[in-house]
CSV table of C-alpha atoms in Angstrom, one decimal:
chain,number,residue,atom,x,y,z
A,649,MET,CA,-0.2,-0.3,0.1
A,650,ARG,CA,1.8,3.5,-0.7
A,651,PRO,CA,1.6,5.4,2.1
A,652,ARG,CA,-0.8,8.4,2.3
A,653,ARG,CA,-0.5,12.7,2.8
A,654,PHE,CA,-1.6,14.0,5.9
A,655,SER,CA,-4.3,16.6,4.4
A,656,GLY,CA,-6.6,19.1,6.0
A,657,ARG,CA,-6.2,20.7,9.4
A,658,THR,CA,-3.8,20.0,11.7
A,659,ALA,CA,-3.9,19.9,15.3
A,660,LEU,CA,-1.5,23.1,15.7
A,661,GLU,CA,-4.2,24.6,13.7
A,662,LEU,CA,-7.3,23.8,16.2
A,663,GLY,CA,-4.8,24.8,18.8
A,664,MET,CA,-1.7,24.4,21.5
A,665,PHE,CA,-1.9,21.1,19.4
A,666,GLY,CA,-5.6,19.6,21.2
A,667,ASN,CA,-9.0,20.7,20.1
A,668,ALA,CA,-10.2,22.6,18.3
A,669,THR,CA,-12.0,24.1,21.3
A,670,PRO,CA,-9.3,24.9,23.4
A,671,SER,CA,-10.7,23.7,27.7
A,672,PRO,CA,-10.9,26.9,30.2
A,673,ARG,CA,-7.4,26.0,32.2
A,674,SER,CA,-6.1,25.3,28.4
A,675,TYR,CA,-5.7,29.0,28.2
A,676,GLY,CA,-3.4,29.4,31.4
A,677,ARG,CA,-1.3,27.4,29.6
A,678,VAL,CA,-1.3,29.0,25.9
A,679,TRP,CA,2.1,30.5,27.0
A,680,ARG,CA,3.6,27.1,27.0
A,681,THR,CA,2.8,25.9,23.6
A,682,LEU,CA,5.8,26.7,21.1
A,683,ARG,CA,4.0,28.9,18.6
A,684,PHE,CA,3.5,31.7,21.4
A,685,ARG,CA,7.2,31.4,22.7
A,686,LEU,CA,8.6,31.7,19.1
A,687,ALA,CA,5.8,34.5,18.4
A,688,ALA,CA,7.0,36.2,21.4
A,689,TRP,CA,10.8,35.8,20.8
A,690,ASN,CA,9.8,37.0,16.9
A,691,ALA,CA,7.7,39.7,18.6
A,692,ALA,CA,10.5,40.5,21.7
A,693,VAL,CA,13.6,40.9,19.1
A,694,VAL,CA,11.5,42.6,16.1
A,695,VAL,CA,10.2,45.2,18.7
A,696,VAL,CA,13.9,46.1,20.1
A,697,THR,CA,15.3,45.7,17.0
A,698,ALA,CA,13.0,48.7,15.8
A,699,LEU,CA,13.3,50.6,18.6
A,700,VAL,CA,17.4,50.3,18.7
A,701,THR,CA,17.1,51.4,14.7
A,702,LEU,CA,14.0,54.0,15.0
A,703,LEU,CA,16.4,56.3,18.2
A,704,GLY,CA,19.7,55.4,16.5
A,705,LEU,CA,18.2,56.9,12.8
A,706,ARG,CA,16.4,60.2,15.2
A,707,GLN,CA,19.8,60.2,16.9
A,708,GLY,CA,21.4,60.2,13.2
A,709,VAL,CA,19.0,63.4,11.9
A,710,ARG,CA,19.9,65.3,15.0
A,711,TRP,CA,23.3,65.0,14.5
A,712,ALA,CA,23.5,65.7,10.8
A,713,LEU,CA,20.6,68.6,11.5
A,714,LEU,CA,23.6,69.7,14.1
A,715,HIS,CA,27.0,69.2,12.3
A,716,GLU,CA,24.7,71.2,9.1
A,717,LEU,CA,24.1,74.3,11.8
A,718,ASP,CA,27.9,74.1,13.1
A,719,GLN,CA,29.3,73.8,9.5
A,720,VAL,CA,27.6,77.4,8.6
A,721,LEU,CA,28.8,79.3,12.1
A,722,ILE,CA,31.8,77.6,12.2
A,723,ASP,CA,32.3,79.6,7.4
A,724,ASP,CA,30.7,82.4,9.5
A,725,ALA,CA,32.7,82.9,11.9
A,726,HIS,CA,35.6,82.8,8.9
A,727,GLU,CA,34.0,84.9,6.9
A,728,ILE,CA,33.1,87.9,9.0
A,729,ALA,CA,37.2,87.4,10.3
A,730,LEU,CA,38.2,87.8,7.1
A,731,SER,CA,35.5,91.4,6.5
A,732,VAL,CA,37.0,91.9,10.0
A,733,ALA,CA,40.8,91.9,8.8
A,734,SER,CA,39.5,94.8,5.7
A,735,SER,CA,38.0,96.4,8.2
A,736,ALA,CA,41.2,98.0,9.5
A,737,ARG,CA,41.2,99.7,5.5
A,738,ARG,CA,37.6,100.6,5.1
A,739,GLY,CA,36.9,101.5,8.8
A,740,VAL,CA,34.2,100.1,11.3
A,741,GLU,CA,30.4,101.7,9.6
A,742,PRO,CA,31.0,99.4,6.9
A,743,LEU,CA,32.0,96.0,8.5
A,744,THR,CA,28.6,97.1,10.4
A,745,ASP,CA,26.4,97.6,8.4
A,746,GLU,CA,27.0,94.3,6.7
A,747,LEU,CA,26.4,92.6,9.8
A,748,MET,CA,23.0,94.2,10.0
A,749,ARG,CA,22.5,92.9,6.1
A,750,LYS,CA,23.7,89.2,7.2
A,751,ALA,CA,21.3,88.5,10.3
A,752,GLN,CA,18.3,91.0,8.9
A,753,GLY,CA,19.3,87.4,6.3
A,754,HIS,CA,18.9,84.9,8.7
A,755,GLU,CA,16.4,86.3,10.9
A,756,HIS,CA,14.2,83.6,10.5
A,757,HIS,CA,16.7,80.3,11.9
A,758,SER,CA,17.7,83.9,14.5
A,759,TRP,CA,21.2,84.0,13.9
A,760,TYR,CA,23.1,86.7,15.6
A,761,VAL,CA,26.5,88.0,15.8
A,762,LYS,CA,29.2,89.9,18.4
A,763,LEU,CA,32.1,90.9,17.6
A,764,LEU,CA,34.0,91.6,21.0
A,765,ASP,CA,37.2,93.4,22.9
A,766,ALA,CA,40.1,91.1,24.3
A,767,GLU,CA,38.7,91.8,27.7
A,768,GLN,CA,35.4,90.1,26.1
A,769,ARG,CA,33.5,93.1,26.2
A,770,GLU,CA,31.0,94.0,24.0
A,771,LEU,CA,31.9,96.6,20.8
A,772,TRP,CA,28.3,95.6,18.6
A,773,THR,CA,26.0,93.4,18.7
A,774,SER,CA,23.4,92.3,15.9
A,775,PRO,CA,19.0,92.2,17.1
A,776,GLY,CA,18.3,88.9,18.5
A,777,SER,CA,21.3,87.6,19.8
A,778,GLN,CA,21.1,86.3,24.4
A,779,SER,CA,22.4,88.6,27.4
A,780,ASP,CA,23.6,85.8,28.9
A,781,ASP,CA,25.7,84.3,26.6
A,782,PRO,CA,28.9,83.3,28.1
A,783,ARG,CA,32.2,84.4,28.2
A,784,PRO,CA,34.8,82.0,27.9
A,785,ARG,CA,38.8,83.3,28.6
A,786,TYR,CA,39.7,82.0,25.4
A,787,ALA,CA,38.8,80.3,22.3
A,788,PRO,CA,42.1,78.4,20.7
A,789,GLU,CA,39.8,76.3,18.3
A,790,LEU,CA,36.9,76.9,16.9
A,791,SER,CA,34.0,74.4,18.3
A,792,PRO,CA,30.1,74.4,18.5
A,793,PHE,CA,28.5,74.4,21.4
A,794,THR,CA,25.2,74.6,22.8
A,795,PHE,CA,24.2,77.2,25.4
A,796,GLY,CA,20.7,78.8,26.3
A,797,GLY,CA,19.1,76.6,23.4
A,798,TYR,CA,21.8,78.6,20.8
A,799,ARG,CA,24.5,77.1,18.9
A,800,ILE,CA,27.2,79.0,19.5
A,801,VAL,CA,30.7,79.1,17.8
A,802,LEU,CA,33.7,81.5,19.2
A,803,ASN,CA,36.4,82.8,17.1
A,804,ARG,CA,39.3,84.0,18.5
A,805,LEU,CA,41.8,86.6,16.0
A,806,PRO,CA,45.2,86.3,16.2
A,807,GLU,CA,45.1,90.2,17.0
A,808,PRO,CA,43.2,92.7,17.2
A,809,VAL,CA,41.7,94.8,14.5
A,810,ASN,CA,39.8,98.0,15.4
A,811,GLY,CA,39.7,96.8,19.5
A,812,ILE,CA,38.1,93.4,17.9
A,813,GLN,CA,39.6,90.3,20.0
A,814,TYR,CA,36.7,88.3,19.5
A,815,ILE,CA,33.7,87.0,17.4
A,816,HIS,CA,30.6,85.1,18.3
A,817,VAL,CA,28.6,83.9,15.8
A,818,GLY,CA,25.3,82.3,17.4
A,819,ALA,CA,22.2,80.4,15.9
A,820,LYS,CA,18.9,79.8,17.6
A,821,LEU,CA,18.1,75.6,17.8
A,822,ASP,CA,14.4,76.1,17.1
A,823,PHE,CA,13.9,75.5,13.8
A,824,ILE,CA,16.3,71.8,14.8
A,825,ASN,CA,13.7,71.0,17.3
A,826,GLU,CA,10.6,72.0,15.7
A,827,ASP,CA,12.2,69.3,12.7
A,828,MET,CA,13.3,66.3,15.7
A,829,ALA,CA,9.1,67.4,17.1
A,830,ARG,CA,8.3,66.0,13.8
A,831,ILE,CA,10.5,63.1,13.1
A,832,ASP,CA,9.3,62.5,17.5
A,833,ARG,CA,6.0,61.6,16.0
A,834,TRP,CA,6.8,59.4,13.2
A,835,VAL,CA,9.1,57.5,15.0
A,836,PHE,CA,6.4,56.9,18.2
A,837,LEU,CA,4.4,56.1,15.2
A,838,ALA,CA,6.1,53.8,13.9
A,839,ALA,CA,6.8,52.4,16.9
A,840,GLY,CA,3.3,51.7,17.2
A,841,ALA,CA,3.0,49.8,14.4
A,842,VAL,CA,5.7,48.1,15.2
A,843,LEU,CA,4.4,47.4,18.4
A,844,LEU,CA,1.1,46.6,17.2
A,845,ALA,CA,2.0,44.1,13.6
A,846,ALA,CA,5.5,42.6,15.7
A,847,PRO,CA,3.2,40.2,17.4
A,848,ALA,CA,0.9,39.7,15.3
A,849,CYS,CA,3.2,38.9,12.2
A,850,GLY,CA,5.2,36.8,15.3
A,851,TYR,CA,2.6,34.5,15.5
A,852,TRP,CA,1.4,33.9,12.1
A,853,LEU,CA,4.8,32.9,11.2
A,854,ALA,CA,5.3,30.9,14.7
A,855,SER,CA,2.1,28.8,13.3
A,856,ARG,CA,3.5,28.5,9.9
A,857,ALA,CA,7.6,27.2,11.6
A,858,ALA,CA,5.7,24.6,13.9
A,859,ARG,CA,2.8,23.6,11.8
A,860,THR,CA,4.9,20.2,11.3
A,861,VAL,CA,5.6,20.4,13.9
A,862,GLY,CA,2.1,19.9,15.0
A,863,GLU,CA,1.5,17.5,12.2
A,864,ILE,CA,4.6,15.2,13.4
A,865,ILE,CA,2.1,15.0,16.9
A,866,SER,CA,-1.2,14.4,14.7
A,867,ALA,CA,0.6,11.8,13.0
A,868,ALA,CA,2.2,10.1,15.6
A,869,SER,CA,-1.5,10.3,17.8
A,870,ARG,CA,-3.2,8.1,14.6
A,871,LEU,CA,-0.2,5.3,14.3
A,872,ARG,CA,-0.8,2.3,15.1
A,873,PRO,CA,1.1,-1.1,15.0
A,874,SER,CA,-1.3,-2.7,12.4
A,875,HIS,CA,-1.9,0.9,10.3
A,876,LEU,CA,1.6,2.3,9.7
A,877,ASP,CA,1.0,3.6,5.6
A,878,GLU,CA,0.6,7.2,6.5
A,879,ARG,CA,3.5,9.9,6.1
A,880,LEU,CA,4.6,13.5,7.0
A,881,PRO,CA,4.4,15.5,3.2
A,882,ILE,CA,7.4,17.5,2.5
A,883,ARG,CA,7.5,20.8,1.6
A,884,GLY,CA,10.4,21.0,-0.3
A,885,SER,CA,12.1,23.9,0.8
A,886,GLY,CA,14.6,22.0,2.7
A,887,ASP,CA,14.5,23.3,6.1
A,888,GLU,CA,15.2,21.9,8.5
A,889,LEU,CA,11.3,21.0,9.9
A,890,ASP,CA,11.3,19.0,5.6
A,891,GLN,CA,14.6,17.6,7.0
A,892,LEU,CA,13.5,16.0,10.3
A,893,ALA,CA,9.6,15.5,8.6
A,894,HIS,CA,12.3,13.2,5.9
A,895,THR,CA,14.4,11.7,9.2
A,896,ILE,CA,10.5,10.9,11.0
A,897,ASN,CA,8.7,9.2,7.0
A,898,SER,CA,12.6,6.9,6.8
A,899,LEU,CA,12.2,6.4,10.7
A,900,LEU,CA,8.0,5.5,9.4
A,901,ASP,CA,9.4,3.6,6.9
A,902,ARG,CA,12.1,1.2,8.7
A,903,ILE,CA,9.2,0.0,11.2
A,904,ALA,CA,6.6,-0.4,8.7
A,905,ALA,CA,9.5,-3.2,7.5
A,906,TYR,CA,10.1,-4.5,10.8
A,907,LEU,CA,6.6,-5.3,11.5
A,908,ASN,CA,5.3,-6.5,7.7
A,909,THR,CA,8.9,-8.7,8.1
A,910,LYS,CA,8.2,-10.0,11.2
A,911,ARG,CA,4.1,-10.2,10.7
A,912,ASP,CA,5.4,-12.6,7.9
A,913,PHE,CA,8.0,-14.6,10.3
A,914,LEU,CA,5.8,-15.5,12.2
A,915,ALA,CA,3.0,-16.3,9.6
A,916,ASN,CA,5.4,-18.7,7.8
A,917,ALA,CA,6.6,-19.7,11.5
A,918,ALA,CA,2.8,-21.2,12.2
A,919,HIS,CA,3.0,-22.2,8.9
A,920,GLU,CA,5.7,-24.6,9.3
A,921,LEU,CA,5.2,-25.7,13.3
A,922,ARG,CA,1.8,-27.0,12.2
A,923,THR,CA,2.7,-29.4,9.3
A,924,PRO,CA,4.6,-31.8,12.1
A,925,LEU,CA,1.9,-31.0,14.8
A,926,ALA,CA,-1.1,-31.6,12.1
A,927,ALA,CA,2.0,-35.2,11.4
A,928,ILE,CA,1.1,-35.9,15.5
A,929,ARG,CA,-1.9,-35.1,15.5
A,930,SER,CA,-3.2,-37.2,12.5
A,931,THR,CA,-0.7,-40.5,13.9
A,932,VAL,CA,-2.1,-40.2,17.6
A,933,GLU,CA,-5.2,-40.5,16.3
A,934,VAL,CA,-4.9,-43.2,14.0
A,935,ALA,CA,-3.7,-45.4,17.2
A,936,LEU,CA,-6.2,-44.8,19.1
A,937,ASN,CA,-9.1,-45.5,16.7
A,938,ASP,CA,-8.1,-49.3,16.2
A,939,ASP,CA,-6.7,-51.9,18.6
A,940,ARG,CA,-3.0,-52.3,17.1
A,941,SER,CA,-0.4,-54.6,17.7
A,942,ASN,CA,2.1,-53.6,20.3
A,943,GLU,CA,4.7,-53.2,16.9
A,944,GLU,CA,2.4,-51.3,15.0
A,945,TYR,CA,2.5,-49.2,18.2
A,946,GLN,CA,6.2,-48.9,17.6
A,947,ASP,CA,6.2,-47.9,14.2
A,948,LEU,CA,4.1,-45.4,14.7
A,949,LEU,CA,5.3,-43.6,17.7
A,950,VAL,CA,8.7,-43.6,16.1
A,951,ASP,CA,6.6,-41.7,13.4
A,952,VAL,CA,5.9,-39.4,15.9
A,953,ILE,CA,9.2,-38.9,17.8
A,954,ALA,CA,10.3,-38.1,13.6
A,955,GLU,CA,8.3,-35.6,13.9
A,956,CYS,CA,8.8,-34.8,17.2
A,957,SER,CA,12.6,-34.2,15.9
A,958,ALA,CA,11.8,-31.8,13.1
A,959,LEU,CA,10.2,-30.4,15.0
A,960,GLU,CA,12.7,-29.1,18.0
A,961,ALA,CA,14.7,-28.8,15.0
A,962,LEU,CA,12.5,-25.8,13.4
A,963,VAL,CA,12.2,-23.6,16.5
A,964,ASN,CA,15.9,-24.2,17.4
A,965,GLN,CA,16.4,-23.1,13.9
A,966,LEU,CA,13.8,-20.2,14.7
A,967,LEU,CA,15.8,-19.7,18.6
A,968,LEU,CA,19.0,-19.1,16.8
A,969,LEU,CA,17.7,-16.3,13.7
A,970,SER,CA,16.5,-14.8,16.6
A,971,GLU,CA,19.1,-14.4,18.7
A,972,THR,CA,21.6,-13.4,15.3
A,973,GLU,CA,19.2,-10.6,14.7
A,974,ALA,CA,19.1,-9.4,18.2
A,975,ASP,CA,22.3,-7.0,16.7
A,976,LEU,CA,25.3,-8.2,19.6
A,977,PRO,CA,26.8,-5.8,20.9
A,978,THR,CA,30.5,-5.7,19.2
A,979,ALA,CA,31.7,-5.0,23.0
A,980,LYS,CA,30.8,-8.6,23.8
A,981,PHE,CA,33.5,-9.8,20.1
A,982,GLU,CA,36.6,-11.1,21.1
A,983,PRO,CA,39.5,-11.6,18.7
A,984,LEU,CA,40.1,-15.5,17.5
A,985,ASP,CA,41.8,-16.9,14.6
A,986,LEU,CA,39.1,-17.7,11.7
A,987,ARG,CA,41.2,-20.5,10.1
A,988,GLY,CA,41.0,-22.6,13.3
A,989,LEU,CA,36.7,-22.2,12.9
A,990,VAL,CA,37.0,-22.9,9.3
A,991,MET,CA,39.1,-26.5,9.3
A,992,LYS,CA,36.8,-27.7,13.0
A,993,ALA,CA,34.0,-27.6,10.9
A,994,VAL,CA,35.7,-28.9,7.4
A,995,ASP,CA,36.5,-32.3,9.2
A,996,MET,CA,33.2,-32.1,11.2
A,997,PHE,CA,31.6,-32.7,8.0
A,998,SER,CA,34.3,-34.4,5.6
A,999,GLY,CA,32.6,-37.8,7.4
A,1000,VAL,CA,28.9,-37.3,6.3
A,1001,ALA,CA,30.5,-36.0,2.4
A,1002,GLU,CA,32.3,-39.3,2.1
A,1003,ALA,CA,29.7,-41.2,2.9
A,1004,ARG,CA,27.7,-39.2,0.0
A,1005,GLY,CA,30.7,-39.8,-2.0
A,1006,VAL,CA,31.1,-36.0,-1.8
A,1007,ALA,CA,35.1,-35.0,-1.5
A,1008,LEU,CA,34.9,-32.3,0.4
A,1009,GLN,CA,38.2,-30.5,0.4
A,1010,THR,CA,40.9,-27.1,1.4
A,1011,ALA,CA,42.6,-24.5,-0.3
A,1012,ALA,CA,44.5,-22.1,1.2
A,1013,VAL,CA,43.5,-21.6,4.3
A,1014,GLU,CA,45.0,-18.7,5.8
A,1015,HIS,CA,45.1,-17.4,9.2
A,1016,ALA,CA,42.7,-14.9,9.4
A,1017,PRO,CA,42.8,-12.8,12.5
A,1018,VAL,CA,38.2,-11.2,13.2
A,1019,LEU,CA,36.8,-10.0,16.0
A,1020,GLY,CA,33.5,-11.8,16.1
A,1021,SER,CA,31.1,-14.5,18.4
A,1022,ALA,CA,32.0,-17.5,18.0
A,1023,GLN,CA,29.4,-19.6,17.8
A,1024,HIS,CA,27.8,-17.6,15.8
A,1025,LEU,CA,30.3,-18.0,12.8
A,1026,ARG,CA,30.5,-21.5,13.9
A,1027,GLN,CA,27.0,-22.0,13.2
A,1028,LEU,CA,27.4,-19.9,10.0
A,1029,LEU,CA,30.2,-22.8,7.9
A,1030,ASN,CA,28.1,-25.1,9.1
A,1031,ASN,CA,25.3,-24.0,7.4
A,1032,LEU,CA,26.5,-22.9,4.5
A,1033,LEU,CA,29.0,-27.0,4.9
A,1034,ASP,CA,25.2,-27.9,5.7
A,1035,ASN,CA,24.6,-26.5,2.4
A,1036,ALA,CA,26.4,-27.9,0.0
A,1037,VAL,CA,27.1,-31.5,1.1
A,1038,LYS,CA,23.4,-32.2,1.2
A,1039,TYR,CA,23.3,-30.6,-2.5
A,1040,THR,CA,26.3,-31.4,-3.9
A,1041,PRO,CA,25.5,-35.0,-6.3
A,1042,GLU,CA,27.1,-38.4,-5.0
A,1043,GLY,CA,30.9,-37.6,-7.3
A,1044,GLY,CA,30.8,-34.1,-7.0
A,1045,GLU,CA,33.2,-32.0,-4.5
A,1046,ILE,CA,33.5,-29.4,-2.5
A,1047,GLU,CA,36.2,-26.5,-1.9
A,1048,VAL,CA,36.3,-24.3,1.3
A,1049,ALA,CA,39.1,-21.0,1.1
A,1050,LEU,CA,39.9,-18.5,3.5
A,1051,VAL,CA,42.2,-15.9,2.6
A,1052,ALA,CA,43.6,-13.1,4.7
A,1053,ASP,CA,43.4,-9.9,2.1
A,1054,ARG,CA,45.5,-7.4,4.8
A,1055,PRO,CA,46.4,-3.8,2.8
A,1056,ALA,CA,41.8,-4.0,2.0
A,1057,ARG,CA,41.6,-5.9,5.7
A,1058,GLN,CA,39.4,-8.3,5.1
A,1059,VAL,CA,38.9,-12.1,5.3
A,1060,ARG,CA,37.1,-13.7,2.2
A,1061,LEU,CA,35.8,-16.9,3.1
A,1062,ARG,CA,34.4,-18.7,-0.1
A,1063,VAL,CA,32.4,-22.3,-0.2
A,1064,SER,CA,31.8,-23.7,-3.6
A,1065,ASP,CA,30.8,-26.9,-4.4
A,1066,THR,CA,29.6,-28.0,-8.0
A,1067,GLY,CA,26.1,-28.4,-7.4
A,1068,PRO,CA,23.0,-28.6,-9.8
A,1069,GLY,CA,23.5,-24.7,-9.2
A,1070,ILE,CA,20.7,-21.5,-8.5
A,1071,ALA,CA,18.4,-20.7,-11.2
A,1072,PRO,CA,19.1,-17.0,-11.4
A,1073,HIS,CA,15.3,-15.9,-10.3
A,1074,ASP,CA,15.4,-18.1,-6.9
A,1075,GLN,CA,19.2,-16.5,-6.4
A,1076,ARG,CA,16.8,-12.9,-5.5
A,1077,HIS,CA,15.3,-14.9,-2.6
A,1078,ILE,CA,17.7,-17.0,-1.8
A,1079,PHE,CA,18.5,-15.3,1.8
A,1080,GLU,CA,14.7,-15.2,2.7
A,1081,ARG,CA,13.5,-16.7,5.3
A,1082,PHE,CA,11.4,-19.5,5.2
A,1083,TYR,CA,12.2,-19.7,0.7
A,1084,ARG,CA,12.7,-22.9,-1.0
A,1085,ALA,CA,13.9,-22.7,-4.6
A,1086,GLU,CA,11.8,-24.7,-7.1
A,1087,SER,CA,14.9,-25.2,-8.5
A,1088,ALA,CA,16.9,-28.3,-9.9
A,1089,ARG,CA,19.0,-28.2,-6.2
A,1090,SER,CA,16.1,-29.4,-4.4
A,1091,ARG,CA,15.3,-32.0,-6.2
A,1092,SER,CA,18.0,-33.4,-7.6
A,1093,ASN,CA,18.5,-34.6,-3.9
A,1094,GLY,CA,15.3,-34.6,-2.6
A,1095,ALA,CA,16.7,-31.9,0.3
A,1096,CYS,CA,13.8,-30.4,2.5
A,1097,GLY,CA,14.6,-28.3,5.0
A,1098,ALA,CA,13.0,-25.1,6.3
A,1099,GLY,CA,14.2,-22.4,3.9
A,1100,LEU,CA,16.1,-20.6,7.7
A,1101,GLY,CA,19.7,-21.3,7.4
A,1102,LEU,CA,21.0,-19.2,4.9
A,1103,SER,CA,19.0,-16.5,6.4
A,1104,ILE,CA,21.4,-17.4,9.9
A,1105,CYS,CA,23.9,-17.2,7.9
A,1106,GLN,CA,22.5,-12.9,6.1
A,1107,SER,CA,22.3,-12.6,10.1
A,1108,VAL,CA,25.0,-13.6,11.6
A,1109,VAL,CA,27.2,-11.4,8.5
A,1110,HIS,CA,25.6,-8.9,9.3
A,1111,ASN,CA,26.2,-8.5,12.4
A,1112,HIS,CA,29.3,-8.4,12.1
A,1113,GLY,CA,29.8,-5.7,10.0
A,1114,GLY,CA,30.4,-8.6,7.2
A,1115,THR,CA,28.6,-9.3,3.0
A,1116,ILE,CA,27.8,-12.5,1.9
A,1117,GLU,CA,27.1,-13.3,-1.6
A,1118,CYS,CA,25.7,-16.2,-3.7
A,1119,ARG,CA,27.2,-16.8,-7.2
A,1120,SER,CA,25.9,-19.5,-9.1
A,1121,GLU,CA,25.0,-20.6,-12.8
A,1122,PRO,CA,22.6,-23.7,-13.7
A,1123,ASN,CA,24.3,-26.4,-13.7
A,1124,ARG,CA,28.2,-25.1,-13.0
A,1125,GLY,CA,27.8,-25.6,-9.2
A,1126,THR,CA,27.0,-22.1,-6.6
A,1127,THR,CA,29.8,-20.4,-4.4
A,1128,PHE,CA,28.5,-18.6,-1.7
A,1129,VAL,CA,31.3,-15.7,-0.9
A,1130,VAL,CA,31.5,-14.4,2.8
A,1131,THR,CA,33.6,-10.8,2.9
A,1132,LEU,CA,34.5,-9.1,6.7
A,1133,SER,CA,37.0,-7.7,7.9
A,1134,LEU,CA,40.1,-8.1,9.8
A,1135,ALA,CA,40.8,-7.4,13.4
A,1136,PRO,CA,43.1,-4.8,14.2
A,1137,ALA,CA,44.5,-5.5,16.0
A,1138,HIS,CA,46.2,-8.1,14.0
A,1139,ASP,CA,47.6,-5.9,10.7
A,1140,ALA,CA,50.9,-7.3,10.9
A,1141,GLY,CA,49.7,-11.2,10.4
A,1142,GLU,CA,50.9,-12.5,13.0
A,1143,PRO,CA,48.9,-16.4,13.9
A,1144,MET,CA,46.3,-15.3,16.7
A,1145,GLY,CA,45.7,-18.6,18.8
A,1146,GLN,CA,42.9,-20.4,18.3
A,1147,SER,CA,41.1,-19.8,21.3
A,1148,ARG,CA,37.0,-20.6,22.3
A,1149,THR,CA,37.1,-22.0,18.9
A,1150,ALA,CA,36.3,-25.6,20.1
């Protein structure tokens, strides 16, 4: 079934990841919701940033206006100094007339000028000047300052001219204050708009950002072990929420695949267990239906024992498969020489192979240090050799090779036989639980198993971080190749002791 995507109203859209109509108690916990906190933080950041920006802009405008006025006053002070210097030839009256006209031209700015002597007594002043302005003892540099609502510049002449030593130029700050008052009104309006808009925009943005979280919560609340076909939508934005949704979907895919595998496993196991149980029941019922001789009862009991043995073997395989799929922690692995396990397995199956007329031989069997479980690796070798002996016809050969590829830091185990081979369409399924190939390999020897041997092999190899592959062609034999990692503590290649291989 194709996974369905969520649609419609999400839990977050319904409010606080809950019902459409929150209860009175839920209103008291609104501030605890992710959406509220995101909105609050967003609004706080926007408001603070906006206020700092507006205040900075206001101060910048004021500084620019003052700077422009200062430059005008400084230029006027320089210009008047030149006029005072020329008054030594022209006289004072033309100078005062010129300054009067200049003051009248700047009357709207309340501009004024004063001429002071060396003792800073007023020699002449234009209309609009203030009477309580400061009298500095000296003015070494032109440095504008504010006093009594005026911006003032003092210019000290190097030498008195017609008794004039200081030039005092000033202008009232009313026009700047008026401009700043208008700016303050705009700043106030902008700040009010930000205070109103920031929470609303923050709430909207937080709702969009948290919508995926609400969908995840809604999805989790609807998931059931028997209903895992729903998936989160991927918006395609590539952001963290998309990554979260993708991760959750991948997790759901793995969980669904795992549960489906377990469900199939239980169904197949039940089917396999039912067959010997049905045979035992049928045999016992036959024995109870009629009176029989002791010999007949013994024959029936032998059949029951045979079925019980098959049932016991199947249960043991199921337990072993469950154990190998339990991901044995690598901390419990121990260093061992795979060569010792291989040689013991070959010795154990030599008698069986000889009885079937099959030649079991070894090629290059090198010292191969690995980290692993001796019990599970022994089961791997037993299953591979058991399959090879079972499916190799009389007169065939089985070859076992073990090579340590130290540059590649790998160990390769190869088990080859000259049996009928495996059909290509069966090779894709031979590692599946309870799968039995309907090929010449199965029919040639009448071999019949539970279909768990290769599944156990694959689980053991994967649990050891390795790979297993099958290479086979019909009527040309089969080769299984197992690749494991070389033990890192023995890169130099010294043979290891064959500890714990018995």
